[in-house]
XYZ file of C-alpha atoms in Angstrom:
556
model
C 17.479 38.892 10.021
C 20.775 40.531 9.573
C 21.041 44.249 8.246
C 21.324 43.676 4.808
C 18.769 41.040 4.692
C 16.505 43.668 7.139
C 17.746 46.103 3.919
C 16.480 44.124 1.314
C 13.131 42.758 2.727
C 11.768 46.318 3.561
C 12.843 47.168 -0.242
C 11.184 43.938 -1.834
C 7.605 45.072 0.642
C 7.782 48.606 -0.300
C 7.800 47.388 -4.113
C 5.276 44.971 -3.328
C 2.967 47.461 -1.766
C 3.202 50.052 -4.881
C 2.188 47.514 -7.451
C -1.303 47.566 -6.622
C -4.111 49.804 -5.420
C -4.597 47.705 -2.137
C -1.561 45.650 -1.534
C -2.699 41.817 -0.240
C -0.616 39.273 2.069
C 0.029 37.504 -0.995
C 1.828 39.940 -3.024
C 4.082 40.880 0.003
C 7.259 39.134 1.089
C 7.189 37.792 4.043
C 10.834 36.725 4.525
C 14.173 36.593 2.964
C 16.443 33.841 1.345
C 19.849 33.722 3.790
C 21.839 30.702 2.491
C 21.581 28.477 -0.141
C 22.051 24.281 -0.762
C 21.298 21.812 -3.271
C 18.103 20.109 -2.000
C 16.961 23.263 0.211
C 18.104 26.261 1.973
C 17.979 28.427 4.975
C 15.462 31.527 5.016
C 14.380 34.554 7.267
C 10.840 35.457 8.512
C 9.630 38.418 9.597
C 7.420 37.530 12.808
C 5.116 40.834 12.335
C 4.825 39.595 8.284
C 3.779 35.784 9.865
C 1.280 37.744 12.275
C -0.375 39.909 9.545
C -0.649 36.899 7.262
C -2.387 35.124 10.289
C -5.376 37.262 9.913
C -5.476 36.934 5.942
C -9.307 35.350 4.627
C -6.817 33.154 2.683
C -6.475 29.700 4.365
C -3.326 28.670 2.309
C -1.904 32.475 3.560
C -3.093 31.552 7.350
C -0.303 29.253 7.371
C 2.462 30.925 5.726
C 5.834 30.237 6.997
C 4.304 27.436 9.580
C 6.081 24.267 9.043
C 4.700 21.965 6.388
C 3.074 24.708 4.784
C 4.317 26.267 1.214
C 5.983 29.285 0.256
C 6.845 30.457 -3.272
C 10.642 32.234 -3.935
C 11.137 34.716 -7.045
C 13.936 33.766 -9.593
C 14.170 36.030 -12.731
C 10.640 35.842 -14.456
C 9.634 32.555 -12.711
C 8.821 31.444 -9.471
C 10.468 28.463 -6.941
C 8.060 26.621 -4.721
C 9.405 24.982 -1.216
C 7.915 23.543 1.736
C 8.925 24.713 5.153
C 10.826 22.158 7.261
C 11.102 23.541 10.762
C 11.605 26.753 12.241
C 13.679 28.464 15.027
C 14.109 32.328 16.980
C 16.570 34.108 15.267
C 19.042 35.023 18.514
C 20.464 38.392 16.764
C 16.909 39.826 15.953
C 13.874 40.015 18.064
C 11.933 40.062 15.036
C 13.216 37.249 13.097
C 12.315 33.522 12.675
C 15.163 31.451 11.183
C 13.839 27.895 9.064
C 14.666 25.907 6.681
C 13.018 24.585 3.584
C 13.299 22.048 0.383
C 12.737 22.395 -2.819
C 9.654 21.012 -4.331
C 9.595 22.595 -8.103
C 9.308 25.700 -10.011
C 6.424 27.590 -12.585
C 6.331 30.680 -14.506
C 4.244 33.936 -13.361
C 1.184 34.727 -14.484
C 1.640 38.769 -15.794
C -1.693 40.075 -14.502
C -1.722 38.512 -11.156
C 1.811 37.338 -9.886
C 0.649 33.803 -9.741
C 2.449 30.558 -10.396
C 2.029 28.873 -13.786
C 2.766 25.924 -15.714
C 3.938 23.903 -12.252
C 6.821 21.187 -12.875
C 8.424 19.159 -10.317
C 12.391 19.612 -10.056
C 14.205 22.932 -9.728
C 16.705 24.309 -12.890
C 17.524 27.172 -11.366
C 18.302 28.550 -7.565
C 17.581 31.711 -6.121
C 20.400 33.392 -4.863
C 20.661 34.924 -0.975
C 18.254 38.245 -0.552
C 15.633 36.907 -2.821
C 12.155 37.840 -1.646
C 10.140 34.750 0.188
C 6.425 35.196 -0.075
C 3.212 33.211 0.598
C 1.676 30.380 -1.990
C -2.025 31.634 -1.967
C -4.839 29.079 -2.790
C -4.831 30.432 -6.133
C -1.239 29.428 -6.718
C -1.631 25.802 -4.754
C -4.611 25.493 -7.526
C -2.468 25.943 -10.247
C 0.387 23.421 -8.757
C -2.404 20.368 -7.762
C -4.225 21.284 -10.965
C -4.216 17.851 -13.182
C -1.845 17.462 -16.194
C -4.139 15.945 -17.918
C -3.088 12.329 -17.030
C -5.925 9.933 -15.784
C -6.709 10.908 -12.468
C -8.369 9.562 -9.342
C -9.579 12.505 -6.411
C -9.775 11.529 -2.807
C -9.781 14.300 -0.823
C -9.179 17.918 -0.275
C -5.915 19.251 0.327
C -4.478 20.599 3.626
C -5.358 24.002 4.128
C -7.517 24.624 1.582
C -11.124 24.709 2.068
C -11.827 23.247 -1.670
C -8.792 22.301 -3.789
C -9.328 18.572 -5.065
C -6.808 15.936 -4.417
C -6.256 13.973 -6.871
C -3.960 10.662 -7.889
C -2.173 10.128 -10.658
C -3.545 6.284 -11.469
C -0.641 4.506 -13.958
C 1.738 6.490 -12.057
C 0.317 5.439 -8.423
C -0.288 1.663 -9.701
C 2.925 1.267 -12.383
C 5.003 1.986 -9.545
C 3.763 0.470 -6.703
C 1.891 1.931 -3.387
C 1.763 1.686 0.763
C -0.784 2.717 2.781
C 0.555 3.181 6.085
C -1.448 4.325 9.574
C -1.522 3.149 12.842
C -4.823 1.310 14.135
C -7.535 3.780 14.379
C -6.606 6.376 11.996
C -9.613 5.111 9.434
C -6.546 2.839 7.352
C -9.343 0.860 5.794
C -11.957 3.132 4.799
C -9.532 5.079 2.668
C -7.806 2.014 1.313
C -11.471 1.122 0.159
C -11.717 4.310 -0.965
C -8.882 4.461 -3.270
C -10.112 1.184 -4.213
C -13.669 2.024 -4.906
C -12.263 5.508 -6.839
C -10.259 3.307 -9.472
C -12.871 0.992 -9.816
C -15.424 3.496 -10.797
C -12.078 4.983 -13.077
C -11.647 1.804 -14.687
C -14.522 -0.439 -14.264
C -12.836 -3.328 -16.672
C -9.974 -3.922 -14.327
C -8.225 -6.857 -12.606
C -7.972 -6.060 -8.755
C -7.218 -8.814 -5.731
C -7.259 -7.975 -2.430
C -6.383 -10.106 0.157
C -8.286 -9.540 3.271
C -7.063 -11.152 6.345
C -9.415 -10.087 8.601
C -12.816 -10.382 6.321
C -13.484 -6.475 6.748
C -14.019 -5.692 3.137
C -16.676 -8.258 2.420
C -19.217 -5.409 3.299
C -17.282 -2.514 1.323
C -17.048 -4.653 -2.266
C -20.536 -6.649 -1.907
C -21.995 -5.195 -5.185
C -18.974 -4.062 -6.806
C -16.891 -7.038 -6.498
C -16.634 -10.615 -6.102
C -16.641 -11.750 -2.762
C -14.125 -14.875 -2.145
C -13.788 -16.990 0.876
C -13.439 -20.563 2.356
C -17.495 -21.637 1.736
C -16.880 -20.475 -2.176
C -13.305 -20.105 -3.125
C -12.314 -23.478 -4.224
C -8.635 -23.399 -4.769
C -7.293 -26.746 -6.106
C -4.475 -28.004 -4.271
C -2.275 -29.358 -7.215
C -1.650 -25.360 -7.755
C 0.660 -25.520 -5.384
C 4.243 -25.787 -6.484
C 6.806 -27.802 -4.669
C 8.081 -25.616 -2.199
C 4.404 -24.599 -1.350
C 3.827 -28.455 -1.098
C 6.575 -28.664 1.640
C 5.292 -25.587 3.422
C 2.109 -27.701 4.037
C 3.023 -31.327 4.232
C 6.683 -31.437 5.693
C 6.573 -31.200 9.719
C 10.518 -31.366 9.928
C 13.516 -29.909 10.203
C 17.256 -30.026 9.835
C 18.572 -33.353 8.023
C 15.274 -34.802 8.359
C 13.400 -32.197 6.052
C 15.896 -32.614 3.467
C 15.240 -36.035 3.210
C 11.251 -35.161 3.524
C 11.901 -33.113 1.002
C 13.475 -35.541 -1.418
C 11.060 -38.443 -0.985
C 8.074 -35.852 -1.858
C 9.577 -34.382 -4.588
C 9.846 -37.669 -5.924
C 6.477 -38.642 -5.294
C 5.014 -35.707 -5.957
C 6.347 -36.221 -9.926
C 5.329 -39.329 -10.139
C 1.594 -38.255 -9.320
C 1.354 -35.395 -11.561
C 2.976 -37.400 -14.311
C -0.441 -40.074 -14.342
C -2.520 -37.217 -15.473
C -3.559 -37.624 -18.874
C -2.557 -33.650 -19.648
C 1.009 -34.915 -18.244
C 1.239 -37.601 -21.159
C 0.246 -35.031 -23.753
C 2.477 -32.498 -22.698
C 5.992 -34.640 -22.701
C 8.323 -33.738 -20.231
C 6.677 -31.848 -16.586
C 8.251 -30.913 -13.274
C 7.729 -30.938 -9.899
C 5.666 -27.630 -9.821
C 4.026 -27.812 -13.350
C 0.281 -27.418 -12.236
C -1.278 -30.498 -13.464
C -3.852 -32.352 -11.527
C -3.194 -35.197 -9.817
C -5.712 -37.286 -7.467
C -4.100 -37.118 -3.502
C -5.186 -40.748 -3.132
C -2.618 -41.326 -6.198
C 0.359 -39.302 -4.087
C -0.882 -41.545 -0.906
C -0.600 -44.831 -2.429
C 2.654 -43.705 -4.164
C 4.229 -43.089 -0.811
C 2.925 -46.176 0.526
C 5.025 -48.049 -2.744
C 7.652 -46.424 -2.057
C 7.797 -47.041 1.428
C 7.610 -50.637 0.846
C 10.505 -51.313 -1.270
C 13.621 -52.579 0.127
C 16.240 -50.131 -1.442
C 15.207 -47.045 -0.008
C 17.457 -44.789 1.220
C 16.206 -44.244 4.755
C 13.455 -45.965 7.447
C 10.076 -45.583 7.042
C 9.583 -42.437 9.564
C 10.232 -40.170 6.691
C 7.125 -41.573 4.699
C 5.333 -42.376 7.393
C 5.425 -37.927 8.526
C 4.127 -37.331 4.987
C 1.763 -39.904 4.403
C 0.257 -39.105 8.044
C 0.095 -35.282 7.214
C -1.733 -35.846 3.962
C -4.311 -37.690 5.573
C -4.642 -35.254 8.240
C -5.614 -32.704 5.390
C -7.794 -34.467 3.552
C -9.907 -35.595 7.158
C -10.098 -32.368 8.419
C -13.272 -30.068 6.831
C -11.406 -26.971 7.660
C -9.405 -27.625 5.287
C -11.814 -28.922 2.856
C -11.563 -25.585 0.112
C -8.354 -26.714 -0.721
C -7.894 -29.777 -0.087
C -10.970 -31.942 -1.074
C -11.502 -34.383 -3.718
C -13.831 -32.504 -5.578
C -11.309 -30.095 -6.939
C -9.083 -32.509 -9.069
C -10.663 -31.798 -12.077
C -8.750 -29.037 -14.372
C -10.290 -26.229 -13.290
C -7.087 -23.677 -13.676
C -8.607 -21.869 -16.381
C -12.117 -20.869 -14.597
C -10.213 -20.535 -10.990
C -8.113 -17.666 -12.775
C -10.921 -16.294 -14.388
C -12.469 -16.059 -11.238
C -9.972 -14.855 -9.097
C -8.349 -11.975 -11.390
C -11.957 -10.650 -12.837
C -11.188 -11.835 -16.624
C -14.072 -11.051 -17.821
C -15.209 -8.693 -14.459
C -18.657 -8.500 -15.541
C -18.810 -5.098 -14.364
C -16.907 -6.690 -10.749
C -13.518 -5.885 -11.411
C -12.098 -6.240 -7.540
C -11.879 -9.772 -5.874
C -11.803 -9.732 -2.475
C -9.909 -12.653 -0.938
C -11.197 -13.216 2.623
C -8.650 -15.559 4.304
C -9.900 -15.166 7.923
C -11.462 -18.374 7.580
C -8.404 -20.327 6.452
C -6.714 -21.943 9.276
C -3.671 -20.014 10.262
C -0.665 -22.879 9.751
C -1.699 -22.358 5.714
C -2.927 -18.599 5.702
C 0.310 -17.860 4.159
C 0.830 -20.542 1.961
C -2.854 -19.559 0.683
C -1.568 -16.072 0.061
C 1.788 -17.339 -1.434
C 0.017 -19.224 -3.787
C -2.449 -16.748 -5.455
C 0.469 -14.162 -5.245
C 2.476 -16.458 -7.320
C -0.516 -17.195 -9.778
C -0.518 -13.608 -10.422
C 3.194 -13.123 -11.433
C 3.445 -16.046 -13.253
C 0.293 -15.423 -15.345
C 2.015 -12.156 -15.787
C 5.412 -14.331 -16.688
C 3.384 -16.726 -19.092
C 0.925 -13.992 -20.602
C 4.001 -11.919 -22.548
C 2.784 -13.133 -25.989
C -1.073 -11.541 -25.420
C -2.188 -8.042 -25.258
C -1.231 -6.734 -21.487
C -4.049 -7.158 -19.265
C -2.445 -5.128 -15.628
C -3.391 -6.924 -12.312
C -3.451 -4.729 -8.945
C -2.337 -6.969 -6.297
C -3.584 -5.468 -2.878
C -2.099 -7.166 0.579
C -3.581 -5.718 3.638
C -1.429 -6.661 7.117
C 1.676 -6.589 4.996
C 3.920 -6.824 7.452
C 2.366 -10.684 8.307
C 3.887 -11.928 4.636
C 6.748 -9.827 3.968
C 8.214 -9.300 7.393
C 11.769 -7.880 7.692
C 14.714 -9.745 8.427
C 14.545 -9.699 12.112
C 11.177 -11.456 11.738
C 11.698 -13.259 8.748
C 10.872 -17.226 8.943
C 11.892 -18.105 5.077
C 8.492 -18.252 4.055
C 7.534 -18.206 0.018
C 4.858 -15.751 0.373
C 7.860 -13.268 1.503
C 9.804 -14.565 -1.420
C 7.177 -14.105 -3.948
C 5.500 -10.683 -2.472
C 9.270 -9.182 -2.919
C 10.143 -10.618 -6.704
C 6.552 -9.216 -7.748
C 7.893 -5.742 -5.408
C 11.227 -5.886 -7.687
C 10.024 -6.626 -10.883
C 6.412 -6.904 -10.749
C 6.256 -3.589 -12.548
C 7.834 -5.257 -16.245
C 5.172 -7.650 -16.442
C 2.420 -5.236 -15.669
C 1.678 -6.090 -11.659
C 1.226 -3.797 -9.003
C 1.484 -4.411 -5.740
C -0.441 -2.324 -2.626
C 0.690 -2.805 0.665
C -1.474 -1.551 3.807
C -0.018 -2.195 6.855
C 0.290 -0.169 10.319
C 3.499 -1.117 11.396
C 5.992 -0.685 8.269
C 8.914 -1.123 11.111
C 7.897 -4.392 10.442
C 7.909 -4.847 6.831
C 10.974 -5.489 4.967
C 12.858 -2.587 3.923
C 13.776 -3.598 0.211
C 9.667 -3.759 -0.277
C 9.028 -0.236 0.831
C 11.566 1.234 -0.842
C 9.711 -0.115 -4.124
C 6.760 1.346 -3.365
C 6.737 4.933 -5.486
C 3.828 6.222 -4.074
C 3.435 6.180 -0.348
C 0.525 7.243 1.283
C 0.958 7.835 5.453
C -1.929 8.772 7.796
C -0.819 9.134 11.832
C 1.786 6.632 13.035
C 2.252 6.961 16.830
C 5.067 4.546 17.071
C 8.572 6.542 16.498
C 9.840 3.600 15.383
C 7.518 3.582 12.299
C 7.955 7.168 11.890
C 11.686 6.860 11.531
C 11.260 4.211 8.839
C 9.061 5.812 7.058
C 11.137 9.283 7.044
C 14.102 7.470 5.866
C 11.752 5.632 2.502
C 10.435 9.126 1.767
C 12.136 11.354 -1.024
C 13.927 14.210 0.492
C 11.624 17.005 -0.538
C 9.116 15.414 2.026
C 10.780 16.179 4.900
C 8.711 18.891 5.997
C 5.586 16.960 5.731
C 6.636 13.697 7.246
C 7.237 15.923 10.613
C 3.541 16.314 10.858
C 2.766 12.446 10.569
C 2.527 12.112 14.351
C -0.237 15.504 14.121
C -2.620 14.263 11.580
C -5.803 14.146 12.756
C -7.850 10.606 11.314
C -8.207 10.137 7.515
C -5.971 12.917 7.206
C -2.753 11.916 5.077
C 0.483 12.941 4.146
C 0.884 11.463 0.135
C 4.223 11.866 -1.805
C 5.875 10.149 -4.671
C 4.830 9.078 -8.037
C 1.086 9.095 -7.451
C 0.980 13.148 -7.047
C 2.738 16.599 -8.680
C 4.346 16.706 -5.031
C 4.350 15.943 -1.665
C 0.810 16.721 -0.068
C -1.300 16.871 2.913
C -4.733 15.654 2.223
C -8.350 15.535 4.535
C -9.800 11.829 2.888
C -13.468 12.012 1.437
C -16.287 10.582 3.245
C -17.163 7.127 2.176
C -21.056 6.551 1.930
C -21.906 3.778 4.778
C -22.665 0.753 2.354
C -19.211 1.484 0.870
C -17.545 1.335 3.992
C -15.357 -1.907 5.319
C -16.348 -3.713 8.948
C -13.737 -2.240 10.943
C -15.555 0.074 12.961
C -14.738 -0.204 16.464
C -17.460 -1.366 18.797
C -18.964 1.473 21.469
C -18.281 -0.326 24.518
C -20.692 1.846 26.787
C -23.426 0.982 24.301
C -22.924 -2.294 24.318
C -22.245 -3.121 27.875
C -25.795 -0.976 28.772
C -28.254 -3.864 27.303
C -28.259 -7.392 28.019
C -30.560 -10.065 27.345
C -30.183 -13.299 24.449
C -26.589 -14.088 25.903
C -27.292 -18.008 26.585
C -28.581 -18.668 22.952
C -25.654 -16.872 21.771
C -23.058 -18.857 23.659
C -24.609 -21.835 21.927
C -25.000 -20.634 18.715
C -20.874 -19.473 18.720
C -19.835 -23.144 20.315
C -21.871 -25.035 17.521
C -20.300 -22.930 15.285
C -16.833 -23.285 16.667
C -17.375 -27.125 16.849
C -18.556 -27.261 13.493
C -15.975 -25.233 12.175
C -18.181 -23.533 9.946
């Protein structure tokens, strides 16, 4: 600290100390304002302040002036609240600490006992150099998390304090988007099924889908939610629009999967149009979802193969027509393509899959590890779609909100380095953009957000991180966060697991926060397995080897 600043400080603690019998950390200043900026500024510790505060009962005052933690600046009658950023020696004074801070938001003062007030995000008014820096006690960090009285979801306890609720602003957290980001290890899925399980409990008529690649939350959701997969989900085929149609059925590329392309479109129409709902309807296209019998699209092809004024050879119909039969052989394949499922079942299939009614269910978990991987995504493409264009076609009847969860992100909406043109990406970022007019939200969990496409992110107004170790991810994250973060985000690669850093929308601001405990029959199946436990016992092995190969052969 300079002189004046030295002057000043010694002034604002001698004041401090006369305004009460036995004058606490919390009512003395601990540093002093140097230099001021829009978004933050540039303050002054005093180290022997920091070490007194060290020793204070008060775990918010523990951590004064450390960096993440909050301190509270006096201007006028009110007081500004800012989060510490880093910190530095100050080369001119032994004593000194030099760091910098933003701006989180601004209260009034309680009379009686100096605290903050009536919190708001946003500041109206600066402080001006040689104002008085002091610690935010857990009194004052009660009043700021304290909820508005908006509806309200609490998953934790926030960082420092040993009981202060954290809590999430629901319509704010799911009107704008959410990610949940953490690297592989850092308990990612037991506190997205804890947010999950929180606003179901908070809203137990809701419309939630979750797609699970990996079938972990089967065990998490089994009596609060609908549990989907390949033995039960029965997805008709003929949902598919045309581009989903070519995902699956087209093999080619170039010139060849243009042509593909235009004999199946043209097939394709002519199959849907022999429906009886086609006749009654008038004029369809190519991706209106009316039934139509795949033996009808494989004879079609066959026709047109056969006349003599087609455009091309027969290789063309000969790819599709192979490819179709392929599908319908093959039992893996057999929830979605089988002829069981021509029958116009639309109506019940959405019913089922977006919880309308839930029956007291109102999550559907999705589990897509079954599905074999050359049409996960379409799979995924396809129920994302259904739920933005219900959304699209549901305008005229009273609003009924769908949460649209996608865990492993980064597989469907990758970024443009490892983009491959797929629809899923196409559709995942349209509901991202506009999702929010028609009532969608969209979560993303992923733990590599390097990976994900940077226009999606940036949607996202809440955005939960836990630990990323990767500095990639870390940078990318830093640069989607608001500024006010800052501080925070520099403790990412620190957090211990299910601890968090949450800013945006979803809270009053940017917060660290230690996750609840999830009872064990809530929990997902992504524990990892104790090696040492498992390698110490043997015995069984040859049973199951053939168990798994019957299964495998079986595909079931």
């Amino acid at each position: 600290m300079n002189d004046m600043a030295s002057q000043s400080f010694e002034t604002g603690a001698s004041q401090a100390a006369a305004q009460g019998d036995t004058p606490d950390n919390a009512r003395m200043p601990i540093g002093v304002v140097l230099e001021i900026s829009g978004a933050g500024s540039q303050i002054a510790f005093d180290l022997q302040r920091l070490n007194e505060c060290m020793d204070d009962e008060d775990p918010s005052i523990v951590l004064a002036g450390q960096v993440g933690s909050q301190i509270k600046i006096r201007v006028g009658e009110s007081w500004l609240l800012a989060s510490v950023r880093d910190q530095r020696k100050d080369r001119r004074n032994e004593a000194g600490v030099i760091a910098h801070i933003d701006f989180l938001g601004e209260g009034g003062e309680e009379k009686l006992t100096g605290r903050i007030q009536g919190f708001r995000r946003g500041v109206t008014r600066y402080p001006v150099p040689g104002a008085m820096v002091y610690p935010a006690s857990t009194k004052d960090l009660e009043q700021i998390y304290a909820s508005d009285g908006r509806a309200n979801i609490t998953v934790g306890r926030v960082f420092p304090t040993r009981d202060i609720r954290a809590g999430l602003y629901i319509d704010a957290m799911l009107g704008k988007h959410f990610a949940l980001l953490g690297s592989t290890g850092t308990g990612k899925s037991t506190s997205a099924a804890l947010i999950l399980h929180k606003i179901c409990e908070a809203a137990p008529n809701g419309h939630i889908v979750m797609i699970d690649p990996h079938g972990e939350y089967s065990a998490a959701f089994r009596q609060s939610g609908q549990i989907l997969d390949v033995s039960n989900l029965q997805m008709p085929y003929w949902l598919m629009n045309f581009e989903e149609h070519c995902e699956v059925l087209l093999t080619s590329d170039g010139n060849e999967k243009q042509v593909d392309m235009d004999i199946l479109a043209k097939c394709l129409l002519a199959a849907r149009s022999k429906n009886r709902l086609a006749e009654t309807m008038g004029k369809i296209t190519v991706d209106s979802p009316i039934p139509y019998l795949l033996s009808d699209l494989s004879n079609i092809i066959q026709d047109e193969m056969g006349k003599l004024d087609k455009a091309t050879s027969s290789a063309p119909y000969m790819r599709i027509k192979s490819k179709l039969e392929e599908l319908k052989a093959d039992p893996r394949y057999q929830f979605m393509f089988s002829g069981m499922l021509v029958g116009d079942t639309m109506a019940d299939f959405i019913g089922k899959v977006f919880r309308m009614p839930g029956n007291g269910k109102p999550i559907s978990i999705i589990d897509v590890s079954g599905v074999p991987s050359d049409i996960t995504s379409t799979v995924v493409a396809v129920l994302s779609r259904l739920v933005f264009d219900f959304a699209i076609w549901g305008r005229e009847e009273q609003q009924r909100p769908i949460l649209l969860v996608c865990e492993e992100a980064h597989r469907y909406v990758p970024n443009e380095k490892n983009a491959d043109g797929s629809s899923v990406a196409r559709v995942l970022s349209r509901i991202a953009k506009e999702g929010r007019k028609y009532g969608i939200s969209l979560g993303l969990i992923t733990q590599r957000p390097s990976d994900l496409a940077e226009g999606v992110l940036s949607q996202c107004g809440t955005i939960i991180s836990m630990r990323l170790n990767n500095d990639r991810d870390q940078a990318f994250v830093k640069a989607a966060m608001p500024e006010g973060a800052r501080g925070f985000l520099d403790s990412i690669p620190a957090l211990r697991n299910r601890e968090c850093i949450i800013c945006g929308e979803g809270v009053a601001i940017p917060i660290r926060v230690s996750f609840d405990t999830l009872e064990e029959h809530k929990r997902p199946a992504s524990e990892d397995p104790s090696f040492v436990d498992l390698w110490s016992t043997g015995g069984g092995e040859d049973e199951i080897v053939e168990r798994v190969v019957l299964r495998w052969r079986s595909q079931g």
